[in-house]
Short mmCIF file of C-alpha atoms and ligand atoms in Angstrom, two decimals:
data_model
loop_
_atom_site.label_atom_id
_atom_site.label_comp_id
_atom_site.label_asym_id
_atom_site.label_seq_id
_atom_site.Cartn_x
_atom_site.Cartn_y
_atom_site.Cartn_z
CA MET A 22 -16.32 -118.02 28.73
CA LYS A 23 -19.74 -116.43 28.56
CA ALA A 24 -23.05 -118.40 29.32
CA LEU A 25 -26.26 -118.20 27.80
CA ILE A 26 -29.25 -119.48 29.67
CA LEU A 27 -32.15 -120.51 27.70
CA ALA A 28 -35.21 -119.37 29.57
CA GLY A 29 -37.86 -118.27 27.18
CA GLY A 30 -40.16 -121.57 27.14
CA PHE A 31 -43.49 -121.64 28.38
CA GLY A 32 -43.11 -124.86 30.69
CA THR A 33 -46.48 -125.98 29.45
CA ARG A 34 -45.89 -129.40 31.19
CA LEU A 35 -45.88 -127.74 34.65
CA ARG A 36 -49.27 -126.12 34.65
CA PRO A 37 -50.92 -125.02 36.84
CA LEU A 38 -47.89 -123.69 38.51
CA SER A 39 -46.15 -122.49 35.27
CA CYS A 40 -49.20 -120.40 34.61
CA THR A 41 -47.99 -117.88 37.45
CA ARG A 42 -44.16 -118.05 37.23
CA PRO A 43 -41.78 -119.30 34.70
CA LYS A 44 -39.68 -122.61 35.08
CA ILE A 45 -36.41 -120.79 36.03
CA LEU A 46 -38.16 -119.49 39.20
CA PHE A 47 -39.69 -122.81 40.36
CA PRO A 48 -38.21 -122.79 44.03
CA ILE A 49 -36.14 -125.90 44.79
CA VAL A 50 -35.68 -126.32 48.37
CA ASN A 51 -36.66 -122.75 48.95
CA LYS A 52 -34.19 -121.33 46.57
CA PRO A 53 -35.32 -120.32 42.74
CA LEU A 54 -33.55 -122.73 40.27
CA LEU A 55 -32.04 -119.73 38.45
CA GLN A 56 -30.30 -119.09 41.71
CA TRP A 57 -28.94 -122.51 42.02
CA THR A 58 -27.67 -121.91 38.13
CA PHE A 59 -25.98 -118.40 39.04
CA GLU A 60 -24.02 -120.11 41.96
CA ARG A 61 -22.91 -122.93 39.83
CA LEU A 62 -21.77 -120.50 37.11
CA THR A 63 -19.81 -118.68 39.93
CA LYS A 64 -18.45 -121.51 41.25
CA ASN A 65 -17.12 -122.47 37.78
CA LYS A 66 -15.55 -118.98 37.50
CA ILE A 67 -17.98 -117.84 34.88
CA GLU A 68 -18.42 -114.05 35.15
CA GLU A 69 -21.00 -113.28 32.42
CA ALA A 70 -24.42 -114.70 32.06
CA ILE A 71 -26.92 -113.69 29.22
CA LEU A 72 -30.64 -114.68 29.83
CA ALA A 73 -32.50 -115.62 26.69
CA VAL A 74 -36.13 -114.81 27.86
CA ASN A 75 -39.37 -113.59 26.53
CA LEU A 76 -40.77 -110.35 27.79
CA GLN A 77 -42.98 -111.95 30.72
CA THR A 78 -39.95 -114.00 32.11
CA GLU A 79 -37.76 -110.90 32.13
CA VAL A 80 -40.48 -108.93 34.17
CA PHE A 81 -40.71 -111.70 36.69
CA ILE A 82 -37.02 -112.46 37.01
CA LYS A 83 -36.47 -108.67 37.61
CA GLN A 84 -39.18 -108.55 40.29
CA HIS A 85 -37.87 -111.56 42.05
CA ARG A 86 -34.44 -109.87 42.86
CA ILE A 87 -32.28 -112.82 42.57
CA SER A 88 -28.81 -112.52 43.87
CA ARG A 89 -26.42 -112.32 40.97
CA CYS A 90 -23.51 -113.92 42.62
CA GLU A 91 -21.17 -111.42 41.19
CA LEU A 92 -22.16 -112.26 37.69
CA HIS A 93 -22.74 -109.84 35.07
CA ILE A 94 -26.21 -110.23 33.57
CA ALA A 95 -27.50 -109.44 30.23
CA TYR A 96 -30.93 -109.95 28.62
CA SER A 97 -31.70 -111.25 25.00
CA ARG A 98 -35.27 -111.06 24.52
CA ASP A 99 -37.43 -113.05 21.99
CA PRO A 100 -39.90 -110.82 20.07
CA VAL A 101 -43.57 -110.69 21.89
CA LYS A 102 -45.79 -113.52 21.17
CA LYS A 103 -43.06 -114.92 18.67
CA PRO A 104 -40.72 -117.47 20.55
CA LEU A 105 -37.57 -118.31 18.65
CA GLY A 106 -36.97 -121.64 19.76
CA THR A 107 -33.82 -122.74 21.34
CA GLY A 108 -31.61 -122.20 18.24
CA GLY A 109 -33.44 -118.92 17.35
CA ALA A 110 -33.03 -117.72 20.91
CA ILE A 111 -29.04 -118.31 20.42
CA LYS A 112 -28.98 -116.30 17.22
CA LYS A 113 -30.87 -113.35 18.71
CA ALA A 114 -27.92 -113.50 21.28
CA GLU A 115 -25.08 -113.27 18.60
CA LYS A 116 -23.71 -109.97 19.36
CA LEU A 117 -23.94 -110.33 23.08
CA LEU A 118 -22.05 -113.41 22.59
CA GLY A 119 -19.50 -112.14 20.15
CA HIS A 120 -17.41 -114.19 17.80
CA ASP A 121 -14.18 -114.50 19.50
CA THR A 122 -14.46 -117.58 21.87
CA SER A 123 -16.64 -120.76 22.18
CA PHE A 124 -19.53 -120.22 24.71
CA LEU A 125 -21.77 -122.30 27.28
CA VAL A 126 -25.32 -122.79 26.76
CA LEU A 127 -27.59 -124.06 29.45
CA ASN A 128 -31.30 -125.13 29.24
CA GLY A 129 -32.61 -123.17 32.18
CA ASP A 130 -34.82 -125.91 33.41
CA ILE A 131 -32.23 -128.46 34.30
CA PHE A 132 -29.80 -129.15 37.21
CA ALA A 133 -26.67 -130.70 36.37
CA ASP A 134 -23.54 -130.85 38.36
CA LEU A 135 -20.89 -130.83 35.89
CA ASN A 136 -17.60 -129.29 35.42
CA TYR A 137 -17.94 -126.58 32.53
CA ARG A 138 -14.17 -126.40 32.04
CA GLU A 139 -14.01 -130.11 31.31
CA ILE A 140 -16.52 -129.92 28.74
CA LEU A 141 -14.89 -126.82 27.32
CA LYS A 142 -11.58 -128.69 27.24
CA ILE A 143 -12.99 -131.60 25.03
CA HIS A 144 -14.63 -129.09 22.70
CA GLU A 145 -11.38 -127.38 22.10
CA GLU A 146 -9.58 -130.73 21.79
CA LYS A 147 -12.04 -131.85 19.15
CA ASN A 148 -12.29 -128.43 17.16
CA ALA A 149 -16.24 -129.10 17.47
CA ALA A 150 -18.63 -126.91 16.41
CA ALA A 151 -20.84 -128.00 19.15
CA THR A 152 -20.25 -130.36 22.24
CA ILE A 153 -23.26 -131.79 24.03
CA ALA A 154 -23.01 -132.78 27.71
CA LEU A 155 -24.49 -136.18 27.54
CA HIS A 156 -25.88 -138.07 30.79
CA GLU A 157 -26.76 -141.80 30.94
CA VAL A 158 -30.30 -142.78 32.23
CA SER A 159 -32.42 -145.86 32.17
CA ASP A 160 -35.23 -144.64 29.92
CA PRO A 161 -33.98 -142.36 27.49
CA SER A 162 -37.47 -141.87 25.35
CA ARG A 163 -38.09 -138.43 26.77
CA TYR A 164 -34.92 -136.78 25.66
CA GLY A 165 -32.66 -136.36 22.77
CA VAL A 166 -30.41 -139.48 22.27
CA ALA A 167 -26.81 -139.69 21.08
CA GLU A 168 -25.06 -142.49 19.52
CA LEU A 169 -21.13 -142.06 20.19
CA ALA A 170 -18.16 -142.86 18.16
CA ASN A 171 -15.01 -144.11 19.92
CA ASP A 172 -13.42 -140.60 19.41
CA ASN A 173 -16.45 -138.90 21.21
CA ARG A 174 -17.80 -137.76 17.84
CA ILE A 175 -21.69 -138.05 17.80
CA LYS A 176 -22.55 -140.38 14.96
CA LYS A 177 -26.50 -140.34 15.47
CA PHE A 178 -28.68 -137.74 17.34
CA ILE A 179 -32.29 -138.40 17.48
CA GLU A 180 -34.88 -136.53 19.57
CA LYS A 181 -37.37 -138.36 21.72
CA PRO A 182 -37.01 -141.76 20.14
CA LEU A 183 -39.23 -145.02 20.94
CA ARG A 184 -37.43 -146.65 23.73
CA GLU A 185 -36.56 -149.64 21.79
CA GLU A 186 -35.12 -147.70 18.82
CA ALA A 187 -32.88 -145.36 21.14
CA PRO A 188 -29.38 -146.12 19.78
CA SER A 189 -27.94 -145.69 23.46
CA ASN A 190 -28.96 -144.61 26.94
CA LEU A 191 -27.03 -141.31 26.52
CA ILE A 192 -29.20 -138.36 26.72
CA ASN A 193 -28.78 -134.53 25.93
CA ALA A 194 -28.30 -132.81 29.34
CA GLY A 195 -29.24 -129.43 28.22
CA VAL A 196 -25.60 -128.02 28.61
CA TYR A 197 -23.47 -127.36 25.51
CA VAL A 198 -20.48 -125.49 24.24
CA LEU A 199 -20.86 -123.96 21.10
CA SER A 200 -18.16 -122.21 18.76
CA PRO A 201 -19.10 -119.04 17.10
CA GLU A 202 -19.48 -120.94 13.69
CA ILE A 203 -22.59 -122.31 15.18
CA PHE A 204 -24.37 -118.93 14.01
CA LYS A 205 -23.88 -120.04 10.47
CA TYR A 206 -26.22 -123.06 10.83
CA ILE A 207 -28.95 -120.83 12.54
CA PRO A 208 -30.99 -119.02 10.02
CA LYS A 209 -32.13 -115.59 11.36
CA GLY A 210 -35.55 -114.16 12.43
CA ARG A 211 -37.73 -117.38 12.69
CA LYS A 212 -38.05 -120.02 15.17
CA VAL A 213 -35.49 -122.72 15.22
CA SER A 214 -34.85 -125.86 17.27
CA LEU A 215 -31.14 -126.59 18.30
CA GLU A 216 -32.01 -130.09 18.82
CA ARG A 217 -34.09 -130.84 15.72
CA GLU A 218 -32.59 -128.68 13.05
CA VAL A 219 -29.14 -127.62 13.94
CA PHE A 220 -27.58 -130.94 15.65
CA PRO A 221 -28.79 -133.20 12.94
CA LYS A 222 -26.70 -130.90 10.35
CA LEU A 223 -23.78 -130.83 12.47
CA THR A 224 -23.98 -134.91 12.90
CA GLU A 225 -23.80 -135.00 8.96
CA GLU A 226 -20.84 -132.73 8.79
CA LYS A 227 -18.93 -134.74 11.65
CA LYS A 228 -18.79 -131.39 13.82
CA LEU A 229 -20.92 -132.48 16.83
CA TYR A 230 -19.21 -134.05 19.97
CA GLY A 231 -20.29 -135.44 23.13
CA TYR A 232 -18.99 -135.12 26.79
CA VAL A 233 -20.23 -137.88 29.00
CA PHE A 234 -20.43 -136.92 32.82
CA ASP A 235 -21.96 -138.89 35.74
CA GLY A 236 -22.69 -136.06 38.51
CA PHE A 237 -26.08 -135.60 39.60
CA TRP A 238 -28.52 -134.32 36.84
CA MET A 239 -32.22 -133.84 36.69
CA ASP A 240 -34.73 -131.79 34.57
CA ILE A 241 -37.65 -130.34 36.01
CA GLY A 242 -39.91 -130.65 32.96
CA LYS A 243 -42.84 -132.49 34.53
CA LEU A 244 -44.22 -132.06 38.09
CA GLU A 245 -43.22 -135.34 39.05
CA ASP A 246 -39.55 -134.30 38.30
CA TYR A 247 -40.06 -131.29 40.24
CA LEU A 248 -41.31 -133.08 43.40
CA LYS A 249 -38.30 -135.61 43.08
CA ILE A 250 -35.55 -133.01 42.60
CA ASN A 251 -36.91 -131.50 46.00
CA LYS A 252 -36.76 -134.71 47.54
CA ILE A 253 -33.00 -135.49 46.29
CA LEU A 254 -31.66 -132.22 47.42
CA LEU A 255 -33.59 -132.15 50.75
CA GLY A 256 -31.49 -135.51 51.26
CA SER A 257 -28.41 -134.09 50.86
CA PHE A 258 -28.95 -130.54 52.18
CA ALA A 259 -31.57 -130.00 54.60
CA ASN A 260 -30.03 -132.05 57.43
CA GLN A 261 -27.57 -129.10 57.94
CA GLN A 262 -30.64 -126.55 58.29
CA LYS A 263 -31.28 -124.98 61.69
CA TYR A 264 -34.84 -123.94 62.61
CA LYS A 265 -36.70 -123.09 65.65
CA ILE A 266 -40.21 -125.04 66.01
CA GLY A 267 -42.22 -125.58 69.15
CA SER A 268 -41.44 -128.62 71.08
CA LYS A 269 -44.99 -129.95 70.30
CA VAL A 270 -44.36 -130.52 66.73
CA LYS A 271 -43.13 -133.75 65.17
CA ILE A 272 -40.23 -133.25 62.59
CA LYS A 273 -39.50 -136.08 60.42
CA LYS A 274 -36.39 -135.52 58.61
CA PRO A 275 -35.26 -134.44 56.01
CA VAL A 276 -37.48 -131.24 55.91
CA ALA A 277 -36.73 -127.59 54.84
CA PHE A 278 -38.55 -124.38 56.54
CA ASP A 279 -38.06 -120.95 55.01
CA LYS A 280 -38.11 -117.80 57.24
CA GLY A 281 -41.41 -116.95 58.86
CA VAL A 282 -42.98 -120.43 59.00
CA SER A 283 -45.41 -121.23 61.95
CA ILE A 284 -46.55 -124.67 62.80
CA GLY A 285 -49.15 -125.62 65.28
CA GLU A 286 -49.37 -128.30 67.92
CA LYS A 287 -49.50 -132.11 67.36
CA THR A 288 -48.41 -131.28 63.67
CA VAL A 289 -46.44 -133.81 61.90
CA ILE A 290 -43.98 -132.47 59.19
CA GLY A 291 -41.96 -134.94 56.89
CA PRO A 292 -40.31 -136.89 55.81
CA TYR A 293 -39.44 -134.86 52.69
CA ALA A 294 -41.47 -131.61 53.30
CA VAL A 295 -40.50 -128.05 51.80
CA LEU A 296 -42.30 -125.22 53.49
CA GLY A 297 -41.67 -121.84 52.05
CA ARG A 298 -41.52 -118.44 53.57
CA ASN A 299 -44.29 -117.59 55.98
CA VAL A 300 -46.37 -120.60 55.50
CA ILE A 301 -48.74 -121.04 58.43
CA VAL A 302 -49.69 -124.61 59.41
CA GLY A 303 -52.43 -125.46 61.91
CA LYS A 304 -52.69 -128.01 64.60
CA ASN A 305 -52.85 -131.76 64.05
CA VAL A 306 -51.63 -131.47 60.31
CA HIS A 307 -49.73 -133.90 58.66
CA ILE A 308 -47.49 -133.07 55.72
CA GLN A 309 -45.03 -135.26 53.90
CA ASN A 310 -43.35 -135.68 50.59
CA SER A 311 -44.53 -132.38 49.60
CA VAL A 312 -43.62 -128.91 48.62
CA ILE A 313 -45.63 -125.92 50.02
CA LEU A 314 -44.99 -122.62 48.27
CA PRO A 315 -44.72 -119.46 50.39
CA GLY A 316 -47.55 -117.61 51.95
CA THR A 317 -49.96 -120.61 51.92
CA THR A 318 -52.01 -121.56 54.96
CA ILE A 319 -52.93 -125.36 55.89
CA SER A 320 -55.65 -125.33 58.51
CA ASP A 321 -56.18 -127.65 61.41
CA PHE A 322 -56.54 -131.71 60.85
CA SER A 323 -55.53 -131.40 56.99
CA SER A 324 -52.94 -133.37 55.32
CA ALA A 325 -50.90 -133.28 52.19
CA ASN A 326 -48.98 -136.33 50.79
CA GLY A 327 -47.07 -136.44 47.58
CA SER A 328 -48.25 -132.88 46.59
CA VAL A 329 -47.40 -129.50 45.33
CA ILE A 330 -49.22 -126.44 46.80
CA GLY A 331 -48.71 -123.19 45.31
CA GLU A 332 -48.25 -119.63 46.73
CA ASN A 333 -50.85 -117.96 49.09
CA VAL A 334 -53.20 -121.11 48.96
CA ILE A 335 -55.65 -121.22 51.38
CA ILE A 336 -56.60 -124.76 52.81
CA GLY A 337 -59.66 -125.11 54.99
CA LYS A 338 -59.82 -127.78 58.26
CA GLY A 339 -59.93 -131.31 57.61
CA VAL A 340 -58.83 -131.37 54.16
CA LYS A 341 -56.93 -134.25 52.57
CA ILE A 342 -54.70 -133.65 49.58
CA GLY A 343 -53.23 -136.91 48.05
CA GLU A 344 -50.81 -138.04 45.89
CA GLY A 345 -49.79 -136.40 42.40
CA CYS A 346 -52.13 -133.60 43.33
CA VAL A 347 -51.18 -129.78 42.42
CA LEU A 348 -52.77 -126.71 43.47
CA GLY A 349 -51.93 -123.42 41.38
CA ASP A 350 -51.43 -120.03 43.64
CA HIS A 351 -54.26 -118.56 45.36
CA VAL A 352 -56.34 -121.67 45.29
CA LYS A 353 -58.91 -121.97 48.07
CA VAL A 354 -60.00 -125.29 49.25
CA ARG A 355 -63.07 -125.30 51.63
CA ASP A 356 -63.27 -127.37 54.98
CA ASN A 357 -63.58 -131.06 54.80
CA VAL A 358 -62.50 -131.43 51.03
CA SER A 359 -60.60 -134.44 49.90
CA LEU A 360 -58.71 -134.39 46.55
CA ALA A 361 -57.85 -137.88 46.18
CA ARG A 362 -55.23 -138.31 43.53
CA ARG A 363 -53.69 -136.36 40.56
CA VAL A 364 -56.15 -133.61 40.82
CA SER A 365 -54.65 -130.23 39.27
CA VAL A 366 -56.25 -127.06 40.13
CA CYS A 367 -55.65 -123.85 38.06
CA PRO A 368 -54.71 -120.53 39.95
CA ALA A 369 -57.15 -118.68 42.04
CA LYS A 370 -60.12 -121.51 41.84
CA GLU A 371 -62.00 -122.26 44.80
CA ILE A 372 -62.97 -125.97 45.51
CA SER A 373 -66.07 -126.77 47.83
CA GLU A 374 -66.32 -130.46 47.14
CA SER A 375 -64.38 -133.46 46.93
CA VAL A 376 -62.85 -134.90 43.83
CA LEU A 377 -61.77 -138.48 44.00
CA THR A 378 -60.57 -139.32 40.47
CA PRO A 379 -57.68 -137.63 38.51
CA LYS A 380 -58.79 -134.34 37.11
CA SER A 381 -57.76 -131.04 35.87
CA ILE A 382 -60.02 -128.09 37.40
CA ILE A 383 -59.49 -124.96 34.94
P1 LIG B 402 -42.57 -127.43 27.82
O1 LIG B 402 -43.61 -126.26 27.37
O2 LIG B 402 -43.24 -127.82 29.22
O3 LIG B 402 -41.89 -128.26 27.06
O4 LIG B 402 -41.57 -126.32 28.31
P2 LIG B 402 -40.38 -125.49 27.73
O5 LIG B 402 -40.76 -125.13 26.27
O6 LIG B 402 -39.67 -124.27 28.76
O7 LIG B 402 -39.18 -126.30 27.69
P3 LIG B 402 -38.19 -127.19 26.61
O8 LIG B 402 -37.81 -128.36 27.73
O9 LIG B 402 -38.71 -127.52 25.32
O10 LIG B 402 -37.03 -125.91 26.50
C1 LIG B 402 -35.67 -126.29 27.02
C2 LIG B 402 -35.21 -124.80 27.54
O11 LIG B 402 -34.96 -123.97 26.44
C3 LIG B 402 -35.95 -124.30 28.90
O12 LIG B 402 -35.19 -123.78 29.55
C4 LIG B 402 -36.78 -123.31 27.92
O13 LIG B 402 -37.01 -122.15 28.98
C5 LIG B 402 -35.91 -122.89 26.75
N1 LIG B 402 -36.51 -122.28 25.72
C6 LIG B 402 -37.49 -123.25 24.91
N2 LIG B 402 -38.11 -122.57 23.73
C7 LIG B 402 -37.62 -121.32 24.03
C8 LIG B 402 -37.70 -120.16 23.33
O14 LIG B 402 -38.72 -120.16 22.19
N3 LIG B 402 -37.16 -119.08 23.24
C9 LIG B 402 -36.05 -119.00 24.42
N4 LIG B 402 -35.46 -117.92 24.66
N5 LIG B 402 -36.09 -120.16 25.20
C10 LIG B 402 -36.64 -121.12 25.04
#
């Protein structure tokens, strides 16, 4: 089975970090999301992946030199400045996917621990045109919601319903198996939404099925989700990590350090802190519940709590960065500045005064 990874969106909800990297390259516990996906495909014995990208994303991925994990990779590119949407991107990859067998489609921005062979099995048993992996959540209103009949057929599929109008708590987990007949349902050469245009038509024709799974699932659509997934995975993986840090540093597990991290005396790291490659942390710093991307420097007596700090950021001395703050790449924060809560700073900005209320600095 071939896999198509949808990766040509703009990740607008993840700004300012997505201004300078596509969503699929966001590091999760110091490993790009795409790398996690490649590893999962290989584990499921899938040998060929097609990346549905835009030009910018393709360039970023190639520069990043992610390990292919023995996968054969091909690119299918949306036309410049004309995103094709989730359906249009599938149609664009028609030749690469071929008409011989069903194929797997993954939203590039999700993390889903499911067995691809099992969803394929349901798909084949039901002779479906499309089978959607469904996951139960407490609030389905941010997602596409499915109502299932007894035989796993999807009776109704509604995109982002009001909470009280959601027909169930089973949401579209962003993993599908599609049969080649799907291409007939997608008009060529224009933007098409799989979820809003194609799935409702398949529901009417009784060709859409669901596969409910209960493994770990998360999408990283919003910054809160990004912090949360780092936190969850830190909890499950990071305790096995070995690192060498000076004896005068206090580590509260779980934490993760990439290569080249240096930390000054009397600094407290954790719980739930991810420090990327070559991050430099001064003395008497406190970092908890935060993700710090590679190459950033945090100077003495500063603190970060509940925040995401981009690449190559320079944080002066005595700076306080509070809950929900996000700093884009190459931002500079001068000494003694406080960013209280939900302050979002665009890449390369310099901040010399405190910001005490939620605000976007562009
Ligand atoms: P937001 O702007 O924050 O909503 O993000 P998005 O558009 O990147 O994400 P959305 O959740 O709407 O898309 C689901 C998946 O489909 C993501 O992995 C996107 O990268 C991908 N995707 C969305 N639109 C397109 C598109 O026009 N072309 C391609 N090739 N992929 C797309």
